[in-house]
């Protein structure tokens, strides 16, 4: 019998349309998978099984009448516990937020999914206020990697990535302020897109300002395009949201890469030490892009690591999101968050504006770069997943998570669309991600190139054994 938890969202919708199975069956399969793997990986802070089944039954009735509510009617979806979800607490991984609510409003992306009939399985884990590139918090503990539970799932959307990888819903909403959908996607072997800033409205506004994006996390690029079509529409609560897209992102997928000018930067000009297994897997995928007709040039964007400016912006945001807390509540915070919020609180407006200047110059440089190249391809990360429960790899000498994520946070500063695509595994069987970056507003090109890799067989890896109940 077909395992519905292994199907993509596109496949589920097609099955509903043909009457081959129902949203109730798909939801039960996803919930059973979520309940089974939760003790191993801790991907969820809350499963909402009764509500999900009620939503699935309502969807099944709409499909029976031939009147689905939208493109994802009946598709199981998860929501990172950063985004407001009506009727469910949003605690953001923090013991400082009371559960009693009221929880009477949906974030824009959640509202669009609800309007189109999606089935909400539950809320996924996050580090406290999404502050770091791994997923553990004082509230919900450590989230683990589906391919090796002794290792991290990455973060900050680690629960979302683990859920998708393990078949607990094909669609997930994540957030990305410095790599937070791409990092866990690379570690967990799934696809994730950080869209152009403003493409997916965000409300309430993030304390991390215009670094913060909402993005789809899925099994492949086709599902991500489907999800982006649903959530990537304006919402009056976000004054910085973009207007409607030029056309459906799903319609752009078949374009392929023939004739596209692709810059391949294996190490950002030697600035990043990339592990050999990661480098080899990424290079093979780049060679496939060339074989599909892209014009590939090995070259580097002209910028130095902007980590100091990013830290100024990020640490200031951490101070802002915790500013209202009293001394006792601050003692409840993740120690690392408590440390960076203290640093951020001592930064001045002039420090912040100097970091903005660095950001603006970086954006200018990347804008000019894309005059010559349609896409930039890099590793998503220089490493594969390391020990769970740590912010940095043991023995690395690094202090903060930004030490091992140099390929991701620059493109939050520039607001460009960037995706992580699974392109193989290293010698330990751990997933490797390739990053595809385009100029602002060219999310369609990122999705097109990623889809071409999936269609050619160069993207996508076998599901983790844990998904099949194996150890």
PDB file of N, CA, C and O in Angstrom, residues 2-3 13 27 30 43 83 88 93 120-121 134 139 183 189 208 213 228 252 305 333 351 399 405 425-426 456:
ATOM      1  N   UNK A   2       0.452   2.250  -0.725  1.00  0.00           N
ATOM      2  CA  UNK A   2       1.202   3.488  -0.839  1.00  0.00           C
ATOM      3  C   UNK A   2       1.288   4.195   0.512  1.00  0.00           C
ATOM      4  O   UNK A   2       0.294   4.334   1.231  1.00  0.00           O
ATOM      5  N   UNK A   3       2.495   4.650   0.888  1.00  0.00           N
ATOM      6  CA  UNK A   3       2.691   5.391   2.130  1.00  0.00           C
ATOM      7  C   UNK A   3       2.487   6.869   1.825  1.00  0.00           C
ATOM      8  O   UNK A   3       3.342   7.516   1.218  1.00  0.00           O
ATOM      9  N   UNK A  13      -2.156  16.610  -3.820  1.00  0.00           N
ATOM     10  CA  UNK A  13      -3.252  17.347  -4.457  1.00  0.00           C
ATOM     11  C   UNK A  13      -3.752  16.607  -5.693  1.00  0.00           C
ATOM     12  O   UNK A  13      -4.965  16.520  -5.929  1.00  0.00           O
ATOM     13  N   UNK A  27      -3.584  13.015   6.242  1.00  0.00           N
ATOM     14  CA  UNK A  27      -3.338  13.636   7.540  1.00  0.00           C
ATOM     15  C   UNK A  27      -3.046  12.588   8.600  1.00  0.00           C
ATOM     16  O   UNK A  27      -2.132  12.757   9.426  1.00  0.00           O
ATOM     17  N   UNK A  30       0.506  11.440   8.121  1.00  0.00           N
ATOM     18  CA  UNK A  30       1.488  12.428   8.574  1.00  0.00           C
ATOM     19  C   UNK A  30       1.532  12.500  10.097  1.00  0.00           C
ATOM     20  O   UNK A  30       2.610  12.598  10.697  1.00  0.00           O
ATOM     21  N   UNK A  43      11.022  17.271  16.956  1.00  0.00           N
ATOM     22  CA  UNK A  43      10.775  18.286  15.929  1.00  0.00           C
ATOM     23  C   UNK A  43       9.621  19.216  16.276  1.00  0.00           C
ATOM     24  O   UNK A  43       9.521  20.306  15.712  1.00  0.00           O
ATOM     25  N   UNK A  83       5.859  31.905  14.272  1.00  0.00           N
ATOM     26  CA  UNK A  83       4.768  32.526  13.524  1.00  0.00           C
ATOM     27  C   UNK A  83       3.445  32.327  14.246  1.00  0.00           C
ATOM     28  O   UNK A  83       3.092  31.206  14.638  1.00  0.00           O
ATOM     29  N   UNK A  88      -3.495  28.434  18.808  1.00  0.00           N
ATOM     30  CA  UNK A  88      -2.351  27.658  19.290  1.00  0.00           C
ATOM     31  C   UNK A  88      -1.297  28.611  19.846  1.00  0.00           C
ATOM     32  O   UNK A  88      -0.951  29.593  19.188  1.00  0.00           O
ATOM     33  N   UNK A  93      10.123  29.344  21.614  1.00  0.00           N
ATOM     34  CA  UNK A  93      11.208  28.652  22.298  1.00  0.00           C
ATOM     35  C   UNK A  93      11.596  29.275  23.628  1.00  0.00           C
ATOM     36  O   UNK A  93      12.666  28.980  24.149  1.00  0.00           O
ATOM     37  N   UNK A 120      -3.238  21.937   9.448  1.00  0.00           N
ATOM     38  CA  UNK A 120      -2.138  22.300  10.341  1.00  0.00           C
ATOM     39  C   UNK A 120      -1.864  21.180  11.340  1.00  0.00           C
ATOM     40  O   UNK A 120      -2.669  20.924  12.238  1.00  0.00           O
ATOM     41  N   UNK A 121      -0.704  20.530  11.175  1.00  0.00           N
ATOM     42  CA  UNK A 121      -0.339  19.408  12.038  1.00  0.00           C
ATOM     43  C   UNK A 121       0.160  19.854  13.402  1.00  0.00           C
ATOM     44  O   UNK A 121      -0.013  19.139  14.393  1.00  0.00           O
ATOM     45  N   UNK A 134      21.384  26.606  15.253  1.00  0.00           N
ATOM     46  CA  UNK A 134      21.028  25.257  15.678  1.00  0.00           C
ATOM     47  C   UNK A 134      19.730  25.359  16.462  1.00  0.00           C
ATOM     48  O   UNK A 134      19.320  26.449  16.860  1.00  0.00           O
ATOM     49  N   UNK A 139      13.101  25.981  26.612  1.00  0.00           N
ATOM     50  CA  UNK A 139      11.705  25.556  26.682  1.00  0.00           C
ATOM     51  C   UNK A 139      11.494  24.138  26.175  1.00  0.00           C
ATOM     52  O   UNK A 139      10.834  23.326  26.821  1.00  0.00           O
ATOM     53  N   UNK A 183      20.134  26.591   6.498  1.00  0.00           N
ATOM     54  CA  UNK A 183      21.039  25.794   7.329  1.00  0.00           C
ATOM     55  C   UNK A 183      20.415  24.437   7.666  1.00  0.00           C
ATOM     56  O   UNK A 183      21.013  23.380   7.389  1.00  0.00           O
ATOM     57  N   UNK A 189      18.746  17.444   4.510  1.00  0.00           N
ATOM     58  CA  UNK A 189      18.515  16.863   3.189  1.00  0.00           C
ATOM     59  C   UNK A 189      17.213  17.237   2.530  1.00  0.00           C
ATOM     60  O   UNK A 189      16.658  16.460   1.756  1.00  0.00           O
ATOM     61  N   UNK A 208      14.522  41.572  14.490  1.00  0.00           N
ATOM     62  CA  UNK A 208      15.748  41.546  13.696  1.00  0.00           C
ATOM     63  C   UNK A 208      15.589  42.326  12.393  1.00  0.00           C
ATOM     64  O   UNK A 208      16.453  42.267  11.521  1.00  0.00           O
ATOM     65  N   UNK A 213      13.160  36.859   7.035  1.00  0.00           N
ATOM     66  CA  UNK A 213      12.309  36.419   5.937  1.00  0.00           C
ATOM     67  C   UNK A 213      11.485  35.208   6.383  1.00  0.00           C
ATOM     68  O   UNK A 213      11.917  34.439   7.233  1.00  0.00           O
ATOM     69  N   UNK A 228       5.025  28.922  -2.229  1.00  0.00           N
ATOM     70  CA  UNK A 228       5.297  30.348  -2.408  1.00  0.00           C
ATOM     71  C   UNK A 228       4.158  31.045  -3.138  1.00  0.00           C
ATOM     72  O   UNK A 228       3.832  32.199  -2.837  1.00  0.00           O
ATOM     73  N   UNK A 252       6.971  29.004 -13.687  1.00  0.00           N
ATOM     74  CA  UNK A 252       8.357  29.274 -14.088  1.00  0.00           C
ATOM     75  C   UNK A 252       9.245  28.045 -13.998  1.00  0.00           C
ATOM     76  O   UNK A 252      10.371  28.056 -14.521  1.00  0.00           O
ATOM     77  N   UNK A 305      34.087  39.160   4.127  1.00  0.00           N
ATOM     78  CA  UNK A 305      33.114  38.635   5.080  1.00  0.00           C
ATOM     79  C   UNK A 305      32.504  39.779   5.900  1.00  0.00           C
ATOM     80  O   UNK A 305      33.217  40.487   6.618  1.00  0.00           O
ATOM     81  N   UNK A 333      16.616  33.046  30.100  1.00  0.00           N
ATOM     82  CA  UNK A 333      17.002  32.979  28.691  1.00  0.00           C
ATOM     83  C   UNK A 333      18.110  31.962  28.458  1.00  0.00           C
ATOM     84  O   UNK A 333      18.913  31.655  29.351  1.00  0.00           O
ATOM     85  N   UNK A 351      26.809  52.828  15.741  1.00  0.00           N
ATOM     86  CA  UNK A 351      27.276  51.479  15.425  1.00  0.00           C
ATOM     87  C   UNK A 351      26.316  50.814  14.445  1.00  0.00           C
ATOM     88  O   UNK A 351      26.739  50.194  13.453  1.00  0.00           O
ATOM     89  N   UNK A 399      33.308  30.856  18.099  1.00  0.00           N
ATOM     90  CA  UNK A 399      32.580  31.374  19.255  1.00  0.00           C
ATOM     91  C   UNK A 399      31.080  31.365  19.041  1.00  0.00           C
ATOM     92  O   UNK A 399      30.318  31.021  19.941  1.00  0.00           O
ATOM     93  N   UNK A 405      28.688  29.463   9.216  1.00  0.00           N
ATOM     94  CA  UNK A 405      27.622  29.739   8.238  1.00  0.00           C
ATOM     95  C   UNK A 405      27.965  30.905   7.309  1.00  0.00           C
ATOM     96  O   UNK A 405      27.103  31.723   6.994  1.00  0.00           O
ATOM     97  N   UNK A 425      25.521  13.243  -0.224  1.00  0.00           N
ATOM     98  CA  UNK A 425      25.937  13.049   1.162  1.00  0.00           C
ATOM     99  C   UNK A 425      27.464  13.014   1.237  1.00  0.00           C
ATOM    100  O   UNK A 425      28.146  12.818   0.234  1.00  0.00           O
ATOM    101  N   UNK A 426      27.966  13.187   2.457  1.00  0.00           N
ATOM    102  CA  UNK A 426      29.408  13.081   2.657  1.00  0.00           C
ATOM    103  C   UNK A 426      29.763  11.634   3.008  1.00  0.00           C
ATOM    104  O   UNK A 426      28.934  10.730   2.920  1.00  0.00           O
ATOM    105  N   UNK A 456      16.816  16.371 -13.219  1.00  0.00           N
ATOM    106  CA  UNK A 456      17.951  15.644 -13.796  1.00  0.00           C
ATOM    107  C   UNK A 456      18.453  14.524 -12.888  1.00  0.00           C
ATOM    108  O   UNK A 456      19.322  13.747 -13.289  1.00  0.00           O
TER     109      UNK A 456
END
